[in-house]
Short mmCIF file of C-alpha atoms and ligand atoms in Angstrom, two decimals:
data_model
loop_
_atom_site.label_atom_id
_atom_site.label_comp_id
_atom_site.label_asym_id
_atom_site.label_seq_id
_atom_site.Cartn_x
_atom_site.Cartn_y
_atom_site.Cartn_z
CA UNK A 244 0.00 0.00 0.00
CA UNK A 245 1.21 3.48 -0.82
CA UNK A 246 4.11 2.35 -2.98
CA UNK A 247 2.35 3.70 -6.05
CA UNK A 248 1.73 0.27 -7.51
CA UNK A 249 -1.73 0.98 -8.94
CA UNK A 250 -0.62 4.20 -10.62
CA UNK A 251 2.57 2.62 -11.93
CA UNK A 252 0.70 -0.44 -13.21
CA UNK A 253 -1.82 1.78 -14.99
CA UNK A 254 0.87 3.92 -16.65
CA UNK A 255 2.80 0.79 -17.62
CA UNK A 256 -0.25 -0.86 -19.21
CA UNK A 257 -0.87 2.30 -21.25
CA UNK A 258 2.74 2.51 -22.41
CA UNK A 259 2.77 -1.15 -23.44
CA UNK A 260 -0.78 -1.25 -24.83
CA UNK A 261 -1.63 -4.08 -22.43
CA UNK A 262 -4.79 -4.68 -20.41
CA UNK A 263 -4.70 -3.51 -16.77
CA UNK A 264 -6.10 -5.30 -13.72
CA UNK A 265 -6.37 -3.69 -10.29
CA UNK A 266 -6.95 -6.61 -7.94
CA UNK A 267 -7.03 -4.49 -4.76
CA UNK A 268 -10.19 -2.88 -6.14
CA UNK A 269 -11.79 -6.34 -6.32
CA UNK A 270 -11.16 -6.97 -2.59
CA UNK A 271 -12.42 -3.47 -1.88
CA UNK A 272 -15.60 -4.16 -3.88
CA UNK A 273 -16.27 -7.30 -1.82
CA UNK A 274 -15.74 -5.32 1.42
CA UNK A 275 -18.04 -2.58 0.13
CA UNK A 276 -20.75 -5.14 -0.72
CA UNK A 277 -20.44 -6.67 2.77
CA UNK A 278 -20.75 -3.27 4.46
CA UNK A 279 -23.79 -2.39 2.33
CA UNK A 280 -25.44 -5.68 3.26
CA UNK A 281 -24.52 -5.13 6.91
CA UNK A 282 -22.62 -8.40 7.02
CA UNK A 283 -20.35 -8.74 10.05
CA UNK A 284 -16.84 -8.88 8.56
CA UNK A 285 -15.77 -11.42 11.17
CA UNK A 286 -18.51 -13.83 9.96
CA UNK A 287 -16.27 -15.85 7.62
CA UNK A 288 -19.08 -17.97 6.25
CA UNK A 289 -21.31 -15.04 5.27
CA UNK A 290 -18.39 -13.00 3.86
CA UNK A 291 -17.18 -16.02 1.85
CA UNK A 292 -20.51 -16.20 0.02
CA UNK A 293 -20.46 -12.59 -1.15
CA UNK A 294 -18.15 -12.88 -4.23
CA UNK A 295 -20.44 -15.43 -5.86
CA UNK A 296 -23.45 -13.17 -5.25
CA UNK A 297 -22.06 -10.04 -6.88
CA UNK A 298 -20.90 -8.96 -10.34
CA UNK A 299 -17.68 -6.95 -10.67
CA UNK A 300 -16.72 -5.46 -14.05
CA UNK A 301 -14.07 -2.91 -15.05
CA UNK A 302 -15.11 -0.80 -18.05
CA UNK A 303 -12.56 1.99 -18.83
CA UNK A 304 -10.76 1.72 -15.50
CA UNK A 305 -14.01 2.23 -13.55
CA UNK A 306 -15.36 -0.43 -11.20
CA UNK A 307 -19.01 -1.39 -11.49
CA UNK A 308 -20.50 -3.45 -8.69
CA UNK A 309 -23.82 -4.95 -9.76
CA UNK A 310 -24.03 -2.18 -12.36
CA UNK A 311 -23.28 0.70 -9.93
CA UNK A 312 -20.10 2.77 -10.28
CA UNK A 313 -18.28 2.46 -6.94
CA UNK A 314 -14.81 3.56 -8.16
CA UNK A 315 -14.59 6.41 -5.62
CA UNK A 316 -16.67 4.82 -2.85
CA UNK A 317 -14.29 1.88 -2.50
CA UNK A 318 -11.41 4.23 -1.63
CA UNK A 319 -13.12 5.38 1.61
CA UNK A 320 -11.41 4.63 4.92
CA UNK A 321 -14.00 2.14 6.16
CA UNK A 322 -13.78 0.13 2.95
CA UNK A 323 -9.96 0.32 2.99
CA UNK A 324 -9.81 -1.27 6.43
CA UNK A 325 -12.60 -3.75 5.59
CA UNK A 326 -10.78 -4.88 2.45
CA UNK A 327 -7.82 -6.19 4.43
CA UNK A 328 -10.25 -8.18 6.61
CA UNK A 329 -12.13 -9.80 3.70
CA UNK A 330 -8.81 -10.42 1.90
CA UNK A 331 -7.86 -12.86 4.67
CA UNK A 332 -10.92 -15.00 3.85
CA UNK A 333 -9.83 -18.11 1.84
CA UNK A 334 -13.19 -18.47 0.02
CA UNK A 335 -13.08 -14.82 -1.06
CA UNK A 336 -9.50 -15.26 -2.25
CA UNK A 337 -10.10 -18.40 -4.30
CA UNK A 338 -13.12 -16.81 -5.94
CA UNK A 339 -11.29 -13.61 -6.89
CA UNK A 340 -8.15 -15.49 -7.98
CA UNK A 341 -10.25 -17.44 -10.51
CA UNK A 342 -11.67 -14.17 -11.87
CA UNK A 343 -8.15 -12.72 -12.16
CA UNK A 344 -6.82 -15.76 -14.00
CA UNK A 345 -9.79 -15.66 -16.37
CA UNK A 346 -9.11 -11.96 -17.07
CA UNK A 347 -5.55 -12.79 -18.15
CA UNK A 348 -6.41 -15.64 -20.50
CA UNK A 349 -5.36 -14.97 -24.08
CA UNK A 350 -4.22 -11.40 -23.47
CA UNK A 351 -1.18 -9.36 -22.45
CA UNK A 352 -1.87 -8.01 -18.98
CA UNK A 353 -0.31 -5.75 -16.37
CA UNK A 354 -1.81 -6.82 -13.07
CA UNK A 355 -1.06 -5.52 -9.60
CA UNK A 356 -1.69 -6.96 -6.17
CA UNK A 357 0.11 -8.57 -3.30
CA UNK A 358 -0.21 -12.21 -4.47
CA UNK A 359 0.00 -11.77 -8.22
CA UNK A 360 3.58 -12.97 -8.68
CA UNK A 361 3.45 -15.65 -6.00
CA UNK A 362 0.03 -17.31 -6.21
CA UNK A 363 -2.10 -16.07 -9.10
CA UNK A 364 0.49 -15.89 -11.91
CA UNK A 365 3.56 -17.81 -10.75
CA UNK A 366 4.66 -18.13 -14.41
CA UNK A 367 4.36 -14.42 -15.26
CA UNK A 368 7.06 -13.24 -17.66
CA UNK A 369 8.06 -10.22 -15.54
CA UNK A 370 7.51 -9.63 -11.82
CA UNK A 371 8.17 -6.49 -9.80
CA UNK A 372 7.81 -5.80 -6.09
CA UNK A 373 7.51 -2.12 -5.21
CA UNK A 374 8.45 -0.80 -1.77
CA UNK A 375 8.69 2.66 -0.16
CA UNK A 376 9.41 3.88 3.36
CA UNK A 377 6.42 3.80 5.76
CA UNK A 378 6.55 7.60 6.13
CA UNK A 379 6.54 8.18 2.38
CA UNK A 380 3.65 5.74 1.92
CA UNK A 381 1.57 7.46 4.61
CA UNK A 382 2.40 10.84 3.09
CA UNK A 383 1.22 9.68 -0.34
CA UNK A 384 -2.02 8.44 1.20
CA UNK A 385 -2.45 11.78 2.99
CA UNK A 386 -2.01 13.68 -0.28
CA UNK A 387 -4.49 11.37 -2.02
CA UNK A 388 -7.07 12.06 0.71
CA UNK A 389 -6.30 15.80 0.72
CA UNK A 390 -7.09 15.89 -2.98
CA UNK A 391 -10.54 14.59 -2.03
CA UNK A 392 -10.94 17.26 0.66
CA UNK A 393 -10.25 14.94 3.60
CA UNK A 394 -7.55 15.71 6.13
CA UNK A 395 -6.26 12.88 8.33
CA UNK A 396 -3.19 13.39 10.58
CA UNK A 397 -0.10 11.52 9.44
CA UNK A 398 0.18 9.64 12.77
CA UNK A 399 -3.29 8.22 12.33
CA UNK A 400 -2.51 7.13 8.78
CA UNK A 401 0.74 5.50 9.90
CA UNK A 402 -1.11 3.56 12.62
CA UNK A 403 -3.76 2.34 10.15
CA UNK A 404 -1.07 1.45 7.62
CA UNK A 405 0.89 -0.60 10.16
CA UNK A 406 -2.25 -2.48 11.14
CA UNK A 407 -3.05 -3.22 7.51
CA UNK A 408 0.55 -4.27 6.74
CA UNK A 409 0.57 -6.65 9.69
CA UNK A 410 -2.72 -8.19 8.64
CA UNK A 411 -1.62 -8.54 5.00
CA UNK A 412 1.77 -10.03 5.95
CA UNK A 413 0.67 -12.40 8.69
CA UNK A 414 -2.47 -13.94 7.22
CA UNK A 415 -2.29 -17.67 6.55
CA UNK A 416 -3.76 -17.46 3.07
CA UNK A 417 -1.42 -15.87 0.46
CA UNK A 418 0.44 -13.48 2.78
CA UNK A 419 2.18 -10.45 1.28
CA UNK A 420 5.68 -11.60 0.23
CA UNK A 421 7.77 -10.82 -2.84
CA UNK A 422 8.06 -13.64 -5.39
CA UNK A 423 11.56 -15.13 -5.34
CA UNK A 424 12.06 -14.02 -8.96
CA UNK A 425 10.64 -10.49 -8.55
CA UNK A 426 12.74 -7.40 -9.15
CA UNK A 427 12.48 -5.26 -5.99
CA UNK A 428 12.22 -1.51 -6.58
CA UNK A 429 12.25 1.14 -3.84
CA UNK A 430 10.02 4.00 -5.03
CA UNK A 431 10.63 6.33 -2.04
CA UNK A 432 12.73 8.84 -4.00
CA UNK A 433 11.37 8.25 -7.50
CA UNK A 434 8.44 9.71 -9.38
CA UNK A 435 5.87 7.13 -10.43
CA UNK A 436 6.51 8.05 -14.08
CA UNK A 437 10.19 7.20 -13.56
CA UNK A 438 9.29 3.88 -11.94
CA UNK A 439 6.97 3.00 -14.83
CA UNK A 440 9.71 3.90 -17.35
CA UNK A 441 12.16 1.63 -15.52
CA UNK A 442 9.72 -1.29 -15.59
CA UNK A 443 8.90 -0.67 -19.25
CA UNK A 444 12.59 -0.87 -20.19
CA UNK A 445 12.89 -4.14 -18.34
CA UNK A 446 9.81 -5.62 -20.03
CA UNK A 447 10.82 -4.50 -23.53
CA UNK A 448 14.25 -6.07 -23.03
CA UNK A 449 12.55 -9.27 -21.97
CA UNK A 450 10.19 -9.23 -24.96
CA UNK A 451 13.16 -8.79 -27.30
CA UNK A 452 14.94 -11.92 -26.07
O1 LIG B 206 -3.98 -2.43 -3.01
P1 LIG B 206 -5.21 -2.03 -2.20
O2 LIG B 206 -4.89 -1.12 -1.04
O3 LIG B 206 -6.30 -1.46 -3.05
O4 LIG B 206 -5.76 -3.40 -1.57
C1 LIG B 206 -6.87 -3.45 -0.71
C2 LIG B 206 -6.75 -4.64 0.25
O5 LIG B 206 -6.88 -5.87 -0.47
C3 LIG B 206 -5.44 -4.72 1.02
O6 LIG B 206 -5.68 -4.83 2.42
C4 LIG B 206 -4.77 -6.00 0.56
C5 LIG B 206 -5.82 -6.77 -0.16
N1 LIG B 206 -5.32 -7.36 -1.40
C6 LIG B 206 -4.90 -8.66 -1.38
O7 LIG B 206 -4.91 -9.28 -0.32
N2 LIG B 206 -4.50 -9.26 -2.53
C7 LIG B 206 -4.48 -8.60 -3.68
N3 LIG B 206 -4.11 -9.21 -4.81
C8 LIG B 206 -4.87 -7.23 -3.72
C9 LIG B 206 -5.28 -6.64 -2.56
#
């Protein structure tokens, strides 16, 4: 979170003319659907049923949940925290992983998400793992929220981020770890355009060999 991975992946897909998949948005959509239905997020059984009851589609980089555009709504704080809870649910994960694999079939795809290189696409041609310092990540999140007119103190964002990191890294099912063959890139002092350019060079070299 906060390493710029979604933005970088989107720029990269545009530069390469590939499809783009934002898997975090899928977990967010499931969390959003649970909150709307007033499902207790700790009720694993009820939460696990939600992905098969909803329809998620991505026309033009928007996210439609059962036909409603929830692109902005799924970025809210409550959904952000809820997403890391539902992402620990094995039934939710297996359901979304199947959708992700289906989206990649027969096409060139830039996908982003914590398990993409390890679990979902272990045979991907190119894998990257983006990192940034905790302070820089929280600052980026603060700027993103500021742009939407919300001000949250940096300490509060750092606390939430740490909680989310711990949950994402310690869960039993597909914890956040870099793939052994991923190139690790620290984005703390780089613009996201520069990161995307670096990845593009790497991919084009790979495509040429
Ligand atoms: O990248 P993001 O902040 O939009 O992700 C939202 C949540 O979903 C986050 O807590 C981690 C989880 N997630 C995941 O477990 N696996 C993915 N492939 C993508 C996101």
